[in-house]
XYZ file of C-alpha atoms in Angstrom:
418
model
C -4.927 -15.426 16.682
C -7.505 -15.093 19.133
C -6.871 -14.308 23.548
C -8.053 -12.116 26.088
C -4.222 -10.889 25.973
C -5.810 -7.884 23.807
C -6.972 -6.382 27.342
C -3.574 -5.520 28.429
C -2.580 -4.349 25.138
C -2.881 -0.866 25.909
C -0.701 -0.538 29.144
C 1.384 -2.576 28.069
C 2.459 0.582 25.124
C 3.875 2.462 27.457
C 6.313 -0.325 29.015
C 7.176 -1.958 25.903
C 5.334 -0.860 21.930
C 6.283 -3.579 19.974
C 5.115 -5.999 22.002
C 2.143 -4.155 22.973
C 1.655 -4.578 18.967
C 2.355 -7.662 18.386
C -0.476 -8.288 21.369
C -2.981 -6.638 18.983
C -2.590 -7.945 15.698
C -3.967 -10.806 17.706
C -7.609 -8.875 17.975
C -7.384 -6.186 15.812
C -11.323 -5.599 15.909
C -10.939 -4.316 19.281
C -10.848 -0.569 20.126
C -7.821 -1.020 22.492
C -6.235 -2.972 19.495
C -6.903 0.318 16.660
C -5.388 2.536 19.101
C -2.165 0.588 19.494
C -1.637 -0.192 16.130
C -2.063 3.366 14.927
C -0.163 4.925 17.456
C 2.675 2.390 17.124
C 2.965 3.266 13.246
C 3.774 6.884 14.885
C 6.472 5.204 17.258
C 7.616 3.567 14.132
C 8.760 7.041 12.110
C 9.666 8.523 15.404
C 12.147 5.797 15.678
C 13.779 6.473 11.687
C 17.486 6.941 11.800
C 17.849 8.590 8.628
C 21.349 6.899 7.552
C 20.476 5.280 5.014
C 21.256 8.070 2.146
C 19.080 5.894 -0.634
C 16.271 5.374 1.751
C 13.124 7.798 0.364
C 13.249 8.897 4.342
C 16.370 10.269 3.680
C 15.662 12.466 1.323
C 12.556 13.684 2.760
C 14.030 14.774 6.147
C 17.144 16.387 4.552
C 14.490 18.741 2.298
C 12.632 19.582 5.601
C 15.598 20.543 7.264
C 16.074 23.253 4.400
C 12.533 23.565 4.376
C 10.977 27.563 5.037
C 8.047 27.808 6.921
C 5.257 28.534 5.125
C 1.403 29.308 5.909
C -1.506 26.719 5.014
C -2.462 29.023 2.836
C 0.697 29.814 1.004
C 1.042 25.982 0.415
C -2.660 25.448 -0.752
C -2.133 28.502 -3.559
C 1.412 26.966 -4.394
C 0.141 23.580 -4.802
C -3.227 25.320 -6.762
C -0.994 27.245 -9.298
C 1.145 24.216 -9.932
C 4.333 24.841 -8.103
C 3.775 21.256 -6.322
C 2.511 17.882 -7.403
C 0.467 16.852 -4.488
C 0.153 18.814 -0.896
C 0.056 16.086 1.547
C 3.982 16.173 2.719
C 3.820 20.390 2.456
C 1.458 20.703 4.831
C 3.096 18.035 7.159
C 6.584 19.951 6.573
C 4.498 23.298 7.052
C 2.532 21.817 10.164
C 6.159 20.252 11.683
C 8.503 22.989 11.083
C 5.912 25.532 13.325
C 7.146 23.484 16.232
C 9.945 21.377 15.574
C 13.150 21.439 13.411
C 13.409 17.391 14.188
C 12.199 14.830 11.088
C 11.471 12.296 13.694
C 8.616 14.671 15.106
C 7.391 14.748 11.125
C 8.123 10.923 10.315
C 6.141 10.661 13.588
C 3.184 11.985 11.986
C 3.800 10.183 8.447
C 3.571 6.779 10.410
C 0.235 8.050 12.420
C -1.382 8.553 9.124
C -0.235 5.869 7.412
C -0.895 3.669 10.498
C -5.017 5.180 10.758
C -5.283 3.662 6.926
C -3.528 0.654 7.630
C -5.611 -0.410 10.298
C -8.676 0.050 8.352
C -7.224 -2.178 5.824
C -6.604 -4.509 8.358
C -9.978 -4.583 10.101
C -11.297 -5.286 6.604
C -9.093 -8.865 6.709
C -10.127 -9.285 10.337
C -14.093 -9.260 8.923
C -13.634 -11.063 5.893
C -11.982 -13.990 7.816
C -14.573 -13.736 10.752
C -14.029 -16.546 12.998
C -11.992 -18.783 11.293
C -8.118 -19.424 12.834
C -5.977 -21.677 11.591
C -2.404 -22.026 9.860
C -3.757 -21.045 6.453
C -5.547 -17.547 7.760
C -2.401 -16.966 9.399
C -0.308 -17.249 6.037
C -2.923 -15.345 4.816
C -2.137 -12.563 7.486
C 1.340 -12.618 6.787
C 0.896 -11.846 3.106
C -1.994 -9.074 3.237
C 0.529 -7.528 5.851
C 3.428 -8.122 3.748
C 2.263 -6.100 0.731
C 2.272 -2.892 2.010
C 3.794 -3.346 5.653
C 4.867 -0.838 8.231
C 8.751 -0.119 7.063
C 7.112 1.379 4.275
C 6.448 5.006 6.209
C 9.903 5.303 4.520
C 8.060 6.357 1.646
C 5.563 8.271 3.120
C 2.991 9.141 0.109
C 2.606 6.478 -1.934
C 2.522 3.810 0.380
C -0.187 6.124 2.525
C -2.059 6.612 -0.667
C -2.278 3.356 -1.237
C -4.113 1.957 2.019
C -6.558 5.133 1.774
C -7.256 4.200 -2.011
C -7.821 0.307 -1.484
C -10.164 0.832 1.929
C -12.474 3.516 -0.334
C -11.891 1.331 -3.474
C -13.038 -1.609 -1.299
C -16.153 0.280 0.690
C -17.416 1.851 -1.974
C -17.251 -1.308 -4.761
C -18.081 -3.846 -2.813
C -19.866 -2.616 0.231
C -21.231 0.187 -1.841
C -20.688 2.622 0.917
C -20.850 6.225 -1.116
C -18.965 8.395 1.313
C -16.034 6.655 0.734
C -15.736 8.214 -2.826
C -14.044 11.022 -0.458
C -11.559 9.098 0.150
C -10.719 8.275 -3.438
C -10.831 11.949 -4.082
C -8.174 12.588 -1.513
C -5.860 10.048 -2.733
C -3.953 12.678 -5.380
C -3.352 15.201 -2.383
C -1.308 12.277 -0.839
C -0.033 11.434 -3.763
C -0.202 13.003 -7.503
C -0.134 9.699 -9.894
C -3.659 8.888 -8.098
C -5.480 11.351 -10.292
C -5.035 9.112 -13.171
C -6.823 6.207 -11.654
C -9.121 7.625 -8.938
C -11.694 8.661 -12.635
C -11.308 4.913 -13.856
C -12.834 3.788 -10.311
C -15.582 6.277 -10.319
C -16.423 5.207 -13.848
C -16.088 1.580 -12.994
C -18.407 2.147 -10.229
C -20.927 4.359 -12.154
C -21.312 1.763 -14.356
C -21.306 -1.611 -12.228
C -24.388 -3.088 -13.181
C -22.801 -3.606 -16.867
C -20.089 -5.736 -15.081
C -22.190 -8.559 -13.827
C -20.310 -12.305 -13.590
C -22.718 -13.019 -16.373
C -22.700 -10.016 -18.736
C -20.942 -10.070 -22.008
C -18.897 -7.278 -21.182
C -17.557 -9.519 -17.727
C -16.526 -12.028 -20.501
C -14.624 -9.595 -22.624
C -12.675 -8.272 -19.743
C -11.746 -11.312 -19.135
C -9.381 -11.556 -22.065
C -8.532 -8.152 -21.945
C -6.995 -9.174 -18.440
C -5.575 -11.933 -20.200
C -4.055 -9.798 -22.754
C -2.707 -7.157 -20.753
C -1.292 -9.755 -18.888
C 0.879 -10.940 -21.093
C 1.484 -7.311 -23.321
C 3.102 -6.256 -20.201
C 6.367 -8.897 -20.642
C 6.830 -7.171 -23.808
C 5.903 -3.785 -23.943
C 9.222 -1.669 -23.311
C 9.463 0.564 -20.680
C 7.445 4.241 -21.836
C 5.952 2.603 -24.766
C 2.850 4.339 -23.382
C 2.660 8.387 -23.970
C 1.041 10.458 -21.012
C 1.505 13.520 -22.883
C -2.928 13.269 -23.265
C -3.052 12.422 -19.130
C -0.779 15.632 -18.638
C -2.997 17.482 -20.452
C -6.007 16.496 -19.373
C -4.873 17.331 -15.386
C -6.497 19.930 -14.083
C -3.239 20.904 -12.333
C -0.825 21.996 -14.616
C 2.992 22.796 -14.160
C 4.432 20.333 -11.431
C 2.098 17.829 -12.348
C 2.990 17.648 -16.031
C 6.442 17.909 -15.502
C 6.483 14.887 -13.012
C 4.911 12.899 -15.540
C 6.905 14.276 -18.550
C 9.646 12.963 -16.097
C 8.825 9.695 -15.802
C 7.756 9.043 -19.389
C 10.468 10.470 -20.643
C 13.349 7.933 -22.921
C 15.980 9.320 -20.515
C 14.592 8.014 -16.867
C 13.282 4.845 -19.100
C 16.941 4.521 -19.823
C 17.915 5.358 -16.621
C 15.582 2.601 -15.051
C 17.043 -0.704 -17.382
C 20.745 0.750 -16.308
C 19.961 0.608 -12.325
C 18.431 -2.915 -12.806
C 20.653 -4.353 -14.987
C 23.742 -2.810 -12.345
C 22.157 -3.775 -9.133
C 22.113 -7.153 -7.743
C 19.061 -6.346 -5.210
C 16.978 -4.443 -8.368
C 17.911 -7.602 -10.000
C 16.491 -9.795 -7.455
C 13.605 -7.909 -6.810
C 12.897 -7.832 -10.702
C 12.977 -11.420 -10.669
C 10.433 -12.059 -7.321
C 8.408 -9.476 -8.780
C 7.474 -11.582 -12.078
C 7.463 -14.630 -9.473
C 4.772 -12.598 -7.825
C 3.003 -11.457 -10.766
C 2.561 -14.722 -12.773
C 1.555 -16.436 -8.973
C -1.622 -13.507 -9.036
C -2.531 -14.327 -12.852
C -2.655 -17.712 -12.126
C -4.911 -17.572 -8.943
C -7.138 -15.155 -10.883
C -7.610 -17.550 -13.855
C -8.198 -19.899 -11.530
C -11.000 -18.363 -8.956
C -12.948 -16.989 -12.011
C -13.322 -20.830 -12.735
C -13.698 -21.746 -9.288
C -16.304 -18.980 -8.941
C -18.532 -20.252 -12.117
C -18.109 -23.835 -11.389
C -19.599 -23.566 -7.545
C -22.400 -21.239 -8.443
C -21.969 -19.646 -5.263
C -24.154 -16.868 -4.778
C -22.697 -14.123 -3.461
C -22.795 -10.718 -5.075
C -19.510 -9.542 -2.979
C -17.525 -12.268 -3.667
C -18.601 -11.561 -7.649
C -18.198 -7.868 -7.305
C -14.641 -8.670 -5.790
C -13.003 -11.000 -9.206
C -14.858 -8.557 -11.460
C -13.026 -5.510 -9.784
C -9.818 -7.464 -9.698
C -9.678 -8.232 -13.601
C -10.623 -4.850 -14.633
C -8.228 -2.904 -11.758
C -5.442 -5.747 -12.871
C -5.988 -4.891 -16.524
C -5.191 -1.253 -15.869
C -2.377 -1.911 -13.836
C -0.571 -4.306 -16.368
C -0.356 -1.438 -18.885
C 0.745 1.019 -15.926
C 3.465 -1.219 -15.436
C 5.493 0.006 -18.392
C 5.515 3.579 -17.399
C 8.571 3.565 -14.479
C 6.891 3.207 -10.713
C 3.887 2.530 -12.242
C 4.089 -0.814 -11.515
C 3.406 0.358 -8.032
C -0.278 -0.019 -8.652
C -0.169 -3.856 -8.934
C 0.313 -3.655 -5.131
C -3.345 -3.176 -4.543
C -4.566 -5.862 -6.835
C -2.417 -8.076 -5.454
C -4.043 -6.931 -1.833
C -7.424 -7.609 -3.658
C -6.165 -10.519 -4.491
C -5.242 -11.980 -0.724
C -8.949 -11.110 0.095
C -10.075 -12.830 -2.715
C -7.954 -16.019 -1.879
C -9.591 -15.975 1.847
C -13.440 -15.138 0.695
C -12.706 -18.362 -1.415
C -11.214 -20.485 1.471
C -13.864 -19.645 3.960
C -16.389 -20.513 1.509
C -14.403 -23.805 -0.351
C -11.741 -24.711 1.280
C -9.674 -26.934 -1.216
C -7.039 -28.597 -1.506
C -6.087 -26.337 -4.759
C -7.246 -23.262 -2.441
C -4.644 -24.053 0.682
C -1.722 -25.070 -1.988
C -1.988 -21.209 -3.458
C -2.178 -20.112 0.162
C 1.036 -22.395 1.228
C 2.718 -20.621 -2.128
C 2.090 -17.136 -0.402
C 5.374 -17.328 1.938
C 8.101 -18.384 -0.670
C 6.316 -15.767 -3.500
C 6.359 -13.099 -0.541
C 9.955 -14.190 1.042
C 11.803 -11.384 -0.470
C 9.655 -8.908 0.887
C 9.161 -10.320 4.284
C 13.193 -10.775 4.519
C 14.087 -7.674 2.829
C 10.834 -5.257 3.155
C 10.295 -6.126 6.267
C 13.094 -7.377 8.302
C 16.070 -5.508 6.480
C 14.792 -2.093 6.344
C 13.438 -2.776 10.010
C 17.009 -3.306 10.909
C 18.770 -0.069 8.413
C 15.851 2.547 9.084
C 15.184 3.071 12.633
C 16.733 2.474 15.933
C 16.653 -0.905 17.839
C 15.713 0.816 20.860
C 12.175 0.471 19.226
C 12.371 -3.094 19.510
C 12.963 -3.110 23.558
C 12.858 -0.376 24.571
C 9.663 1.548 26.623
C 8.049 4.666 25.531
C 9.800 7.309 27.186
C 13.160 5.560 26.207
C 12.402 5.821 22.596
C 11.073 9.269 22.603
C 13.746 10.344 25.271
C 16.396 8.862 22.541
C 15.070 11.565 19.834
C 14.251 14.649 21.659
C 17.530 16.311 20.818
C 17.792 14.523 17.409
C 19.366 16.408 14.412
C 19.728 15.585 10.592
C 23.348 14.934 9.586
C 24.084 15.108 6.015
C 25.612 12.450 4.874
C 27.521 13.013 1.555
């Protein structure tokens, strides 16, 4: 994972992107490297096709191409007064629309941002693993890149939200760096449903030192984790009431309605019908629980692995602490439809975890969870990855130069597709 090939990296964006990419996921601690990979992201949405009419790109550009432009200002007192749920994608369309009428020029941006947080997130791995290359840091790669990978611009809030809220999560719980607490705050400006769980981080960080690997309360959230664990294979979908959450918002009217929404009977309803009628909901159901008893297990097992070694190293306790009490919230979020969304960063916790461990104790148990990693994440790498690379943007991005691509979408305009 390691050459000098990182030097040509950057000249080598103009001729060909994707390979000047590939190039620097091979040093991504280098500054040539960070500017690739983030401007690449931006090549990314500049490259969306918006055909595919289910695609959450889709529906995005065909709202900004009815989209008035507004002021800043105008879209800061809308989104105060409640007539929107979060502000991030207003000001983007606002921002867009002053210059362009083309979603590719906003997508553009959507992937820059998205691409900023991601390689954070990425130069975290690239630390944790510090010199060690082999097979098994690759796998591990693969995975930590598979949870939340680029094709997922598509859906341009959440997915952004969720690198800015792991990288603070991460710097400020483990590497108690404060000023990241910003970035937790900005998290529900990306994207609303963070303002539910940004206050159970602050709260789990204000009180830390009662979460020690040895405290009694570390102990009793371990089988709450347990028991949330398995509550969440029965609880039915909505089972949980917002209705105190919605109140308890300081941003009433769009807000409460979204959640009022999605914990409403009908869009529970609505959810079981799409899964039980689509094959690839199916499917993904199905990898999903694959994916989520594959996490439990590893869990159960570092916390033993952790306690038997003795190893001490506050980060590395700091880290399995986080993960059972983040986990434990996220089973019960699970029930309410998309909140299951959440598990996404534990399970990116969770691929950190797995390499802190195999730097440090490199087992034969250890590399056998590892191995597991490419058939639990198969359905995403096929489908998350290499399908929607192939249905969501052009495959001039995959050959073509710079000026090609951009040249290709200069003129570009949204078709409605009915």
């Amino acid at each position: 994972m390691n050459s000098k090939g990182y030097k040509f990296s950057l000249p080598l964006f103009i001729f060909w992107p994707f390979g000047s990419f590939l190039l620097s996921l091979r040093d991504i601690n280098k500054k040539s490297s960070a500017i690739v990979i983030i401007l690449f992201c931006a090549v990314f949405g500049y490259s969306f096709v918006f055909m595919e009419t289910s695609a959450d790109s889709y529906r995005m550009a065909w709202v900004f191409d009815n989209f008035s432009h507004i002021s800043f200002s105008e879209i800061f007192q809308l989104y105060i007064q409640g007539g929107i749920p979060d502000i991030y994608k207003f000001v983007f369309y606002g921002f867009t629309k002053t210059y362009s009428n083309n979603p590719k020029v906003l997508f553009s941006l959507f992937g820059l941002v998205f691409g900023f947080f991601w390689y954070l997130s990425l130069r975290v791995f690239a630390h944790e693993k510090g010199r060690k290359r082999d097979v098994f840091i690759i796998i591990l790669f693969i995975a930590f890149f598979a949870c939340n990978p680029i094709t997922n611009v598509n859906g341009a809030r959440f997915n952004t939200a969720i690198w800015l809220f792991f990288y603070s999560t991460y710097s400020l719980v483990i590497y108690n760096k404060k000023k990241w607490i910003l970035g937790l705050f900005c998290t529900p400006l990306i994207h609303f449903s963070f303002l539910f769980v940004v206050p159970i981080i602050v709260l789990f960080y204000t009180f830390k030192h009662l979460f020690n690997s040895n405290s009694k309360l570390s102990s009793l959230l371990y089988y709450i984790f347990v028991f949330t664990f398995l509550l969440s294979f029965v609880m039915d979908t909505n089972v949980i009431k917002l209705d105190i959450l919605s109140d308890a918002t300081p941003l009433q009217g769009s807000v409460t309605n979204k959640i009022s929404v999605y914990n409403s009977d009908k869009i529970g309803e609505l959810y079981k019908n799409r899964i039980n009628t689509s094959f690839f909901l199916t499917v993904s159901k199905y990898f999903g629980y694959a994916m989520k008893i594959y996490f439990f297990t590893f869990i159960i097992f570092s916390k033993k692995l952790i306690e038997k070694i003795k190893y001490q190293d506050s980060k590395l306790n700091k880290l399995i602490v986080f993960i059972l009490f983040f986990m434990s919230i996220s089973y019960i979020l699970s029930s309410v439809p998309s909140g299951g969304r959440f598990l996404i960063i534990g399970y990116i916790s969770c691929i950190l975890l797995m390499l802190k461990l195999y730097i440090i104790y490199p087992t034969k148990k250890i590399k056998k969870f590892i191995v597991w990693l490419l058939p639990i994440f198969s359905f995403q790498i096929l489908f998350g990855i290499g399908y929607l690379s192939y249905a969501l943007v052009s495959s001039t991005l995959w050959y073509g130069n710079l000026f090609w691509i951009i040249y290709e979408g200069i003129n570009f305009e949204f078709i409605y597709i009915y």
